Amino acid sequence: MYEAKRTGEGLRLYEAHLDPNDVNRLALVAELRTALTTEDIQVHVQPQAHTDDGRVRSVEALVRWNHPTRGRISPDEFIPVAERSGLIGALTTLVLDASLAAVAQWRRSGQDLSIAVNLSSRSLLDPGLVDEVAQLLQYHDVPPAALTLEVTEGSVMADPTRAISLLRELRALGVRLSVDDFGTGYSSLSYLQRLPIDEVKIDKSFVTDMLHRPGDTSIVRAITDLGRNLGLNVVAEGVEDQKTWDALAELGVHVVQGWHLARPMSVQALLPWLRERRTQAKDAPTPTPPRPSTSERLPDVPSGPVLLHFATDAHRATLDPR
C-alpha cells in the first residue's frame, strides 16, 4: 500500500525487496550503506551519437555495484532499496559527483563531452537538490549545459507541482533536462508542455524491433514528430544495428544510443574507445551506394492519424541498468 502511494501507481503487487521488514532487504541496506563509502559502487557510461554525422558528443551515466561476495547487483534490485531506506540521496550525490568529475577529466583532455544522469522520483522531492547540483558544477568547473538530468514521466506525475517547480529551478541553473523512457508511462501532453525540458528519450522497447513491428514504427514516428514540433531534442535508445540507426535518422531522430554504437564501459575506457573509433572512421572507405528510401527500411504502417495509448510504467530505477 505504501509503495503504491509513494509511486502514485494506485496498485502495486507485493515484492519482497520492497518490504521494509524483509531479512534480505535489511541485509542489503546495510551492505549498500557500506558500499557508498567504498569503491564498490561505480559509474559506467554509454556513448550517444548524432544520427547526421555519427559524432559522439554525450554519454549516459549508469550505476554499477560490484558486491565483494555476490558479484554485480542489478540497479533494479538495489535502487528501490536505496529509495525506501533513505540512501537515495547519498547514491545520487555519488553518481553526480563521479559523473561531473569524469566530464572535467575529459575536458582537460580536449574532449568536450556532456553527460546524462537519471534522477529518481525521490530526488525530485529533495529541496536541497538544486543547491547540490550547483555546488558540484562549481567544484568540478563544469558548465551547466554539460549536464543533462533525466526524469521519467512517472516520477514527475507522482507530485507534478513540486516536481515541475524543482525542474524549473534546475533549468535556471543552465542544466539540460530530459524525459526518459518517453511513451511507457503517463501520456498527459498538457504536462509535457509545462515541463521545462530540452529533450525526450524514446524507450528502447519501441526501438529495438521497430523494423519488424509497424506499431512500434508508428509510435517512434509520432514521438519524434511531437518532440521536433515542440522544439525538443529527440533521443532513441536500444539501437542494435545500422538499419535501425538509418531508419531513425530518416524519421528525424537526433541522437541514438545502444549496443550498435557501444556497450556501457568504464569512465577510463571512454577516451581510448573514442580514439579507436575515430581511427576506424578515417580508415573506412567512403560509401558509394545511395541511402535506401524509407520504404526499404521501415515496415508498412497505416496511413492517417495515429492514436497512442501508453500503459502506466512500472517502477523505474534511478539509473538505467543497461
mmCIF file of C-alpha atoms in Angstrom:
data_model
loop_
_atom_site.group_PDB
_atom_site.id
_atom_site.type_symbol
_atom_site.label_atom_id
_atom_site.label_comp_id
_atom_site.label_asym_id
_atom_site.label_seq_id
_atom_site.Cartn_x
_atom_site.Cartn_y
_atom_site.Cartn_z
ATOM 1 C CA MET A 1 0.000 0.000 0.000
ATOM 2 C CA TYR A 2 2.729 2.461 0.964
ATOM 3 C CA GLU A 3 4.706 1.709 -2.190
ATOM 4 C CA ALA A 4 1.601 2.278 -4.339
ATOM 5 C CA LYS A 5 1.021 5.618 -2.624
ATOM 6 C CA ARG A 6 4.675 6.617 -2.985
ATOM 7 C CA THR A 7 4.845 5.868 -6.715
ATOM 8 C CA GLY A 8 1.341 7.109 -7.498
ATOM 9 C CA GLU A 9 0.529 3.885 -9.338
ATOM 10 C CA GLY A 10 -2.672 3.137 -7.403
ATOM 11 C CA LEU A 11 -1.994 -0.621 -7.365
ATOM 12 C CA ARG A 12 1.193 -2.487 -6.510
ATOM 13 C CA LEU A 13 1.829 -6.222 -6.206
ATOM 14 C CA TYR A 14 3.850 -7.462 -3.255
ATOM 15 C CA GLU A 15 7.594 -7.603 -3.835
ATOM 16 C CA ALA A 16 9.891 -8.871 -1.092
ATOM 17 C CA HIS A 17 12.672 -6.370 -1.766
ATOM 18 C CA LEU A 18 10.192 -3.529 -1.064
ATOM 19 C CA ASP A 19 9.130 -4.962 2.300
ATOM 20 C CA PRO A 20 10.913 -2.926 4.997
ATOM 21 C CA ASN A 21 10.884 -5.966 7.297
ATOM 22 C CA ASP A 22 12.301 -8.466 4.803
ATOM 23 C CA VAL A 23 15.534 -10.009 6.171
ATOM 24 C CA ASN A 24 17.338 -9.969 2.823
ATOM 25 C CA ARG A 25 16.358 -6.375 2.259
ATOM 26 C CA LEU A 26 17.652 -5.334 5.677
ATOM 27 C CA ALA A 27 20.975 -7.003 4.911
ATOM 28 C CA LEU A 28 21.130 -5.302 1.516
ATOM 29 C CA VAL A 29 20.516 -1.925 3.141
ATOM 30 C CA ALA A 30 23.479 -2.413 5.469
ATOM 31 C CA GLU A 31 25.693 -3.579 2.607
ATOM 32 C CA LEU A 32 24.612 -0.683 0.413
ATOM 33 C CA ARG A 33 25.398 1.801 3.162
ATOM 34 C CA THR A 34 28.897 0.341 3.352
ATOM 35 C CA ALA A 35 29.306 0.301 -0.432
ATOM 36 C CA LEU A 36 28.568 4.026 -0.606
ATOM 37 C CA THR A 37 31.749 4.642 1.392
ATOM 38 C CA THR A 38 33.939 2.318 -0.676
ATOM 39 C CA GLU A 39 34.665 1.933 -4.383
ATOM 40 C CA ASP A 40 32.210 -0.936 -4.849
ATOM 41 C CA ILE A 41 29.703 1.410 -6.497
ATOM 42 C CA GLN A 42 30.998 2.948 -9.714
ATOM 43 C CA VAL A 43 29.726 4.925 -12.656
ATOM 44 C CA HIS A 44 29.978 3.479 -16.152
ATOM 45 C CA VAL A 45 28.998 5.343 -19.296
ATOM 46 C CA GLN A 46 27.310 4.532 -22.608
ATOM 47 C CA PRO A 47 28.053 6.802 -25.593
ATOM 48 C CA GLN A 48 25.380 8.638 -27.572
ATOM 49 C CA ALA A 49 25.915 9.700 -31.199
ATOM 50 C CA HIS A 50 24.238 12.164 -33.539
ATOM 51 C CA THR A 51 22.487 10.498 -36.441
ATOM 52 C CA ASP A 52 23.595 13.056 -39.031
ATOM 53 C CA ASP A 53 27.365 12.775 -38.668
ATOM 54 C CA GLY A 54 27.872 9.904 -36.197
ATOM 55 C CA ARG A 55 29.839 12.075 -33.778
ATOM 56 C CA VAL A 56 29.756 11.225 -30.080
ATOM 57 C CA ARG A 57 29.072 14.348 -28.051
ATOM 58 C CA SER A 58 27.447 12.882 -24.960
ATOM 59 C CA VAL A 59 27.182 9.812 -22.739
ATOM 60 C CA GLU A 60 24.731 8.452 -20.202
ATOM 61 C CA ALA A 61 25.874 7.614 -16.677
ATOM 62 C CA LEU A 62 24.938 4.117 -15.493
ATOM 63 C CA VAL A 63 25.494 2.975 -11.913
ATOM 64 C CA ARG A 64 27.204 -0.346 -11.164
ATOM 65 C CA TRP A 65 27.517 -2.156 -7.829
ATOM 66 C CA ASN A 66 30.176 -4.844 -7.723
ATOM 67 C CA HIS A 67 29.429 -6.641 -4.461
ATOM 68 C CA PRO A 68 32.505 -8.291 -2.883
ATOM 69 C CA THR A 69 30.759 -11.672 -2.483
ATOM 70 C CA ARG A 70 27.596 -11.534 -4.617
ATOM 71 C CA GLY A 71 29.184 -10.036 -7.706
ATOM 72 C CA ARG A 72 27.317 -7.462 -9.761
ATOM 73 C CA ILE A 73 23.953 -6.478 -8.272
ATOM 74 C CA SER A 74 21.388 -5.085 -10.675
ATOM 75 C CA PRO A 75 20.229 -1.486 -10.206
ATOM 76 C CA ASP A 76 16.689 -2.881 -10.437
ATOM 77 C CA GLU A 77 17.427 -4.600 -7.123
ATOM 78 C CA PHE A 78 19.379 -2.065 -5.113
ATOM 79 C CA ILE A 79 17.943 1.278 -6.228
ATOM 80 C CA PRO A 80 14.429 0.601 -4.873
ATOM 81 C CA VAL A 81 16.148 -0.366 -1.638
ATOM 82 C CA ALA A 82 18.066 2.926 -1.662
ATOM 83 C CA GLU A 83 14.844 4.849 -2.153
ATOM 84 C CA ARG A 84 12.992 3.060 0.642
ATOM 85 C CA SER A 85 15.878 3.228 3.117
ATOM 86 C CA GLY A 86 16.715 6.907 2.673
ATOM 87 C CA LEU A 87 20.025 6.186 0.951
ATOM 88 C CA ILE A 88 18.942 7.504 -2.435
ATOM 89 C CA GLY A 89 20.255 10.975 -1.634
ATOM 90 C CA ALA A 90 23.752 9.673 -0.906
ATOM 91 C CA LEU A 91 23.648 7.480 -4.021
ATOM 92 C CA THR A 92 22.535 10.386 -6.204
ATOM 93 C CA THR A 93 25.318 12.563 -4.801
ATOM 94 C CA LEU A 94 27.885 9.849 -5.510
ATOM 95 C CA VAL A 95 26.728 9.443 -9.113
ATOM 96 C CA LEU A 96 26.540 13.184 -9.790
ATOM 97 C CA ASP A 97 29.979 13.755 -8.279
ATOM 98 C CA ALA A 98 31.599 10.909 -10.234
ATOM 99 C CA SER A 99 29.854 11.945 -13.460
ATOM 100 C CA LEU A 100 30.943 15.588 -13.262
ATOM 101 C CA ALA A 101 34.462 14.538 -12.277
ATOM 102 C CA ALA A 102 34.561 12.451 -15.453
ATOM 103 C CA VAL A 103 33.355 15.351 -17.605
ATOM 104 C CA ALA A 104 36.035 17.588 -16.082
ATOM 105 C CA GLN A 105 38.679 14.959 -16.845
ATOM 106 C CA TRP A 106 37.517 14.619 -20.454
ATOM 107 C CA ARG A 107 37.501 18.391 -20.919
ATOM 108 C CA ARG A 108 41.089 18.599 -19.664
ATOM 109 C CA SER A 109 41.938 16.018 -22.321
ATOM 110 C CA GLY A 110 40.364 18.156 -25.019
ATOM 111 C CA GLN A 111 37.079 16.219 -25.288
ATOM 112 C CA ASP A 112 34.031 18.453 -24.970
ATOM 113 C CA LEU A 113 31.534 15.823 -23.852
ATOM 114 C CA SER A 114 28.330 16.106 -21.838
ATOM 115 C CA ILE A 115 26.791 13.533 -19.530
ATOM 116 C CA ALA A 116 23.241 12.493 -18.638
ATOM 117 C CA VAL A 117 22.293 11.352 -15.135
ATOM 118 C CA ASN A 118 18.945 9.825 -14.131
ATOM 119 C CA LEU A 119 17.012 11.204 -11.177
ATOM 120 C CA SER A 120 14.568 9.187 -9.089
ATOM 121 C CA SER A 121 11.134 10.356 -8.011
ATOM 122 C CA ARG A 122 12.538 10.883 -4.507
ATOM 123 C CA SER A 123 15.229 13.196 -5.885
ATOM 124 C CA LEU A 124 12.541 15.399 -7.425
ATOM 125 C CA LEU A 125 11.151 15.938 -3.931
ATOM 126 C CA ASP A 126 14.527 16.867 -2.422
ATOM 127 C CA PRO A 127 14.629 20.623 -1.713
ATOM 128 C CA GLY A 128 18.420 20.512 -1.455
ATOM 129 C CA LEU A 129 18.994 19.019 -4.906
ATOM 130 C CA VAL A 130 19.301 22.315 -6.772
ATOM 131 C CA ASP A 131 21.964 23.699 -4.415
ATOM 132 C CA GLU A 132 23.836 20.398 -4.509
ATOM 133 C CA VAL A 133 23.917 20.343 -8.311
ATOM 134 C CA ALA A 134 25.085 23.954 -8.402
ATOM 135 C CA GLN A 135 27.873 23.260 -5.889
ATOM 136 C CA LEU A 136 29.091 20.164 -7.729
ATOM 137 C CA LEU A 137 29.150 22.002 -11.062
ATOM 138 C CA GLN A 138 31.193 24.773 -9.488
ATOM 139 C CA TYR A 139 33.519 22.364 -7.675
ATOM 140 C CA HIS A 140 34.368 20.444 -10.845
ATOM 141 C CA ASP A 141 34.359 23.603 -13.008
ATOM 142 C CA VAL A 142 31.896 22.054 -15.458
ATOM 143 C CA PRO A 143 29.490 24.268 -17.435
ATOM 144 C CA PRO A 144 25.840 23.537 -16.552
ATOM 145 C CA ALA A 145 24.970 22.755 -20.182
ATOM 146 C CA ALA A 146 27.341 19.756 -19.999
ATOM 147 C CA LEU A 147 24.946 18.055 -17.549
ATOM 148 C CA THR A 148 21.609 16.564 -18.560
ATOM 149 C CA LEU A 149 19.287 15.349 -15.818
ATOM 150 C CA GLU A 150 16.828 12.664 -16.901
ATOM 151 C CA VAL A 151 13.449 12.135 -15.267
ATOM 152 C CA THR A 152 10.653 9.731 -16.116
ATOM 153 C CA GLU A 153 7.049 10.671 -16.741
ATOM 154 C CA GLY A 154 6.014 8.670 -13.686
ATOM 155 C CA SER A 155 8.445 10.435 -11.361
ATOM 156 C CA VAL A 156 7.067 13.819 -12.386
ATOM 157 C CA MET A 157 3.442 12.731 -12.080
ATOM 158 C CA ALA A 158 3.983 11.438 -8.530
ATOM 159 C CA ASP A 159 3.833 15.098 -7.405
ATOM 160 C CA PRO A 160 3.597 17.326 -10.503
ATOM 161 C CA THR A 161 3.509 20.669 -8.701
ATOM 162 C CA ARG A 162 6.655 20.098 -6.638
ATOM 163 C CA ALA A 163 8.477 18.280 -9.434
ATOM 164 C CA ILE A 164 7.843 20.976 -12.044
ATOM 165 C CA SER A 165 8.898 23.692 -9.607
ATOM 166 C CA LEU A 166 12.185 21.917 -8.890
ATOM 167 C CA LEU A 167 12.802 21.250 -12.595
ATOM 168 C CA ARG A 168 12.370 24.935 -13.335
ATOM 169 C CA GLU A 169 14.980 25.762 -10.706
ATOM 170 C CA LEU A 170 17.378 23.258 -12.237
ATOM 171 C CA ARG A 171 16.707 24.668 -15.683
ATOM 172 C CA ALA A 172 17.505 28.144 -14.361
ATOM 173 C CA LEU A 173 20.988 26.862 -13.476
ATOM 174 C CA GLY A 174 21.540 26.102 -17.162
ATOM 175 C CA VAL A 175 21.292 22.339 -16.738
ATOM 176 C CA ARG A 176 19.595 20.445 -19.582
ATOM 177 C CA LEU A 177 16.530 18.334 -18.759
ATOM 178 C CA SER A 178 15.249 15.193 -20.458
ATOM 179 C CA VAL A 179 12.155 12.971 -20.149
ATOM 180 C CA ASP A 180 13.472 9.413 -20.140
ATOM 181 C CA ASP A 181 11.585 6.315 -21.367
ATOM 182 C CA PHE A 182 9.018 8.535 -23.047
ATOM 183 C CA GLY A 183 5.918 6.633 -24.118
ATOM 184 C CA THR A 184 5.990 3.995 -21.380
ATOM 185 C CA GLY A 185 4.196 5.983 -18.691
ATOM 186 C CA TYR A 186 1.706 8.789 -18.393
ATOM 187 C CA SER A 187 0.745 10.432 -21.667
ATOM 188 C CA SER A 188 -0.521 13.801 -20.486
ATOM 189 C CA LEU A 189 0.593 16.156 -23.233
ATOM 190 C CA SER A 190 -0.535 19.113 -21.152
ATOM 191 C CA TYR A 191 2.111 18.261 -18.555
ATOM 192 C CA LEU A 192 4.700 17.682 -21.265
ATOM 193 C CA GLN A 193 4.148 21.239 -22.458
ATOM 194 C CA ARG A 194 4.533 22.538 -18.909
ATOM 195 C CA LEU A 195 7.822 20.753 -18.286
ATOM 196 C CA PRO A 196 10.906 22.959 -18.818
ATOM 197 C CA ILE A 197 12.654 20.201 -20.786
ATOM 198 C CA ASP A 198 15.112 20.152 -23.675
ATOM 199 C CA GLU A 199 14.795 16.539 -24.739
ATOM 200 C CA VAL A 200 12.603 13.446 -24.981
ATOM 201 C CA LYS A 201 14.115 9.973 -24.960
ATOM 202 C CA ILE A 202 12.234 7.210 -26.773
ATOM 203 C CA ASP A 203 12.183 3.993 -24.771
ATOM 204 C CA LYS A 204 14.127 1.071 -26.227
ATOM 205 C CA SER A 205 11.015 -1.139 -26.112
ATOM 206 C CA PHE A 206 9.738 0.789 -29.146
ATOM 207 C CA VAL A 207 13.094 0.981 -30.938
ATOM 208 C CA THR A 208 14.705 -2.463 -30.829
ATOM 209 C CA ASP A 209 12.201 -4.225 -33.116
ATOM 210 C CA MET A 210 10.728 -1.232 -34.920
ATOM 211 C CA LEU A 211 11.813 -2.506 -38.349
ATOM 212 C CA HIS A 212 9.652 -5.587 -37.890
ATOM 213 C CA ARG A 213 6.763 -4.151 -35.886
ATOM 214 C CA PRO A 214 4.680 -1.477 -37.657
ATOM 215 C CA GLY A 215 3.092 -0.414 -34.386
ATOM 216 C CA ASP A 216 6.471 0.442 -32.887
ATOM 217 C CA THR A 217 7.401 2.391 -36.000
ATOM 218 C CA SER A 218 4.198 4.410 -35.694
ATOM 219 C CA ILE A 219 4.935 5.226 -32.060
ATOM 220 C CA VAL A 220 8.547 6.229 -32.786
ATOM 221 C CA ARG A 221 7.391 8.433 -35.664
ATOM 222 C CA ALA A 222 4.683 10.070 -33.523
ATOM 223 C CA ILE A 223 7.029 10.769 -30.600
ATOM 224 C CA THR A 224 9.690 12.124 -32.947
ATOM 225 C CA ASP A 225 7.225 14.440 -34.671
ATOM 226 C CA LEU A 226 5.881 15.586 -31.304
ATOM 227 C CA GLY A 227 9.346 16.303 -29.958
ATOM 228 C CA ARG A 228 10.505 18.174 -33.030
ATOM 229 C CA ASN A 229 7.301 20.235 -33.159
ATOM 230 C CA LEU A 230 7.888 21.245 -29.544
ATOM 231 C CA GLY A 231 11.475 22.190 -30.347
ATOM 232 C CA LEU A 232 12.943 19.308 -28.335
ATOM 233 C CA ASN A 233 15.936 17.130 -28.995
ATOM 234 C CA VAL A 234 14.861 13.528 -29.685
ATOM 235 C CA VAL A 235 16.995 10.610 -28.483
ATOM 236 C CA ALA A 236 16.351 6.923 -29.206
ATOM 237 C CA GLU A 237 17.846 4.183 -27.036
ATOM 238 C CA GLY A 238 18.102 0.479 -27.801
ATOM 239 C CA VAL A 239 19.676 0.829 -31.257
ATOM 240 C CA GLU A 240 21.270 -2.523 -32.068
ATOM 241 C CA ASP A 241 22.003 -2.373 -35.814
ATOM 242 C CA GLN A 242 22.803 0.066 -38.630
ATOM 243 C CA LYS A 243 19.441 -0.376 -40.360
ATOM 244 C CA THR A 244 17.629 0.814 -37.255
ATOM 245 C CA TRP A 245 20.047 3.758 -36.979
ATOM 246 C CA ASP A 246 19.319 4.718 -40.616
ATOM 247 C CA ALA A 247 15.567 4.392 -40.122
ATOM 248 C CA LEU A 248 15.651 6.615 -37.034
ATOM 249 C CA ALA A 249 17.715 9.194 -38.895
ATOM 250 C CA GLU A 250 15.153 9.174 -41.703
ATOM 251 C CA LEU A 251 12.353 9.761 -39.199
ATOM 252 C CA GLY A 252 14.190 12.771 -37.765
ATOM 253 C CA VAL A 253 15.636 11.388 -34.514
ATOM 254 C CA HIS A 254 18.626 13.499 -33.498
ATOM 255 C CA VAL A 255 20.647 11.176 -31.250
ATOM 256 C CA VAL A 256 20.936 7.397 -30.859
ATOM 257 C CA GLN A 257 22.218 5.144 -28.097
ATOM 258 C CA GLY A 258 22.602 1.378 -27.928
ATOM 259 C CA TRP A 259 24.843 -1.640 -28.370
ATOM 260 C CA HIS A 260 25.311 -0.970 -32.085
ATOM 261 C CA LEU A 261 27.281 2.105 -31.095
ATOM 262 C CA ALA A 262 28.837 0.794 -27.886
ATOM 263 C CA ARG A 263 28.115 -1.174 -24.759
ATOM 264 C CA PRO A 264 28.484 0.524 -21.360
ATOM 265 C CA MET A 265 32.112 0.967 -20.350
ATOM 266 C CA SER A 266 34.155 2.366 -17.509
ATOM 267 C CA VAL A 267 34.900 6.076 -17.412
ATOM 268 C CA GLN A 268 38.578 5.309 -18.018
ATOM 269 C CA ALA A 269 37.792 3.285 -21.142
ATOM 270 C CA LEU A 270 35.843 6.018 -22.926
ATOM 271 C CA LEU A 271 38.696 8.119 -24.340
ATOM 272 C CA PRO A 272 40.616 5.111 -25.760
ATOM 273 C CA TRP A 273 37.347 3.909 -27.310
ATOM 274 C CA LEU A 274 36.775 7.314 -28.910
ATOM 275 C CA ARG A 275 40.301 7.363 -30.331
ATOM 276 C CA GLU A 276 39.892 3.869 -31.768
ATOM 277 C CA ARG A 277 36.529 4.805 -33.278
ATOM 278 C CA ARG A 278 37.987 7.867 -34.981
ATOM 279 C CA THR A 279 40.851 5.797 -36.350
ATOM 280 C CA GLN A 280 38.441 3.270 -37.798
ATOM 281 C CA ALA A 281 36.338 6.049 -39.319
ATOM 282 C CA LYS A 282 39.381 7.537 -41.072
ATOM 283 C CA ASP A 283 40.437 4.163 -42.456
ATOM 284 C CA ALA A 284 36.955 3.202 -43.641
ATOM 285 C CA PRO A 285 36.247 3.671 -47.373
ATOM 286 C CA THR A 286 33.746 6.325 -48.398
ATOM 287 C CA PRO A 287 30.397 4.621 -49.047
ATOM 288 C CA THR A 288 29.168 4.987 -52.617
ATOM 289 C CA PRO A 289 25.695 3.334 -52.689
ATOM 290 C CA PRO A 290 22.803 5.785 -52.211
ATOM 291 C CA ARG A 291 20.888 5.729 -48.947
ATOM 292 C CA PRO A 292 17.881 3.424 -49.166
ATOM 293 C CA SER A 293 14.486 5.046 -49.140
ATOM 294 C CA THR A 294 12.246 4.981 -46.105
ATOM 295 C CA SER A 295 10.036 2.335 -47.690
ATOM 296 C CA GLU A 296 13.005 -0.017 -47.948
ATOM 297 C CA ARG A 297 13.835 0.295 -44.269
ATOM 298 C CA LEU A 298 10.562 0.683 -42.450
ATOM 299 C CA PRO A 299 7.595 -1.691 -42.354
ATOM 300 C CA ASP A 300 4.325 -0.512 -43.829
ATOM 301 C CA VAL A 301 2.205 1.392 -41.334
ATOM 302 C CA PRO A 302 -1.393 2.503 -41.644
ATOM 303 C CA SER A 303 -1.910 5.949 -43.123
ATOM 304 C CA GLY A 304 -3.870 8.654 -41.364
ATOM 305 C CA PRO A 305 -3.774 9.787 -37.741
ATOM 306 C CA VAL A 306 -2.181 7.547 -35.154
ATOM 307 C CA LEU A 307 -3.821 7.065 -31.766
ATOM 308 C CA LEU A 308 -1.323 6.445 -28.984
ATOM 309 C CA HIS A 309 -2.220 4.709 -25.756
ATOM 310 C CA PHE A 310 0.623 4.391 -23.274
ATOM 311 C CA ALA A 311 0.479 1.998 -20.355
ATOM 312 C CA THR A 312 1.408 3.211 -16.901
ATOM 313 C CA ASP A 313 5.061 2.425 -16.302
ATOM 314 C CA ALA A 314 6.328 0.202 -13.556
ATOM 315 C CA HIS A 315 8.885 1.335 -11.019
ATOM 316 C CA ARG A 316 11.891 2.874 -12.723
ATOM 317 C CA ALA A 317 15.384 2.615 -11.329
ATOM 318 C CA THR A 318 17.231 5.846 -10.661
ATOM 319 C CA LEU A 319 19.994 4.944 -13.048
ATOM 320 C CA ASP A 320 19.287 2.717 -16.009
ATOM 321 C CA PRO A 321 20.588 -0.879 -15.664
ATOM 322 C CA ARG A 322 21.763 -1.072 -19.289
#
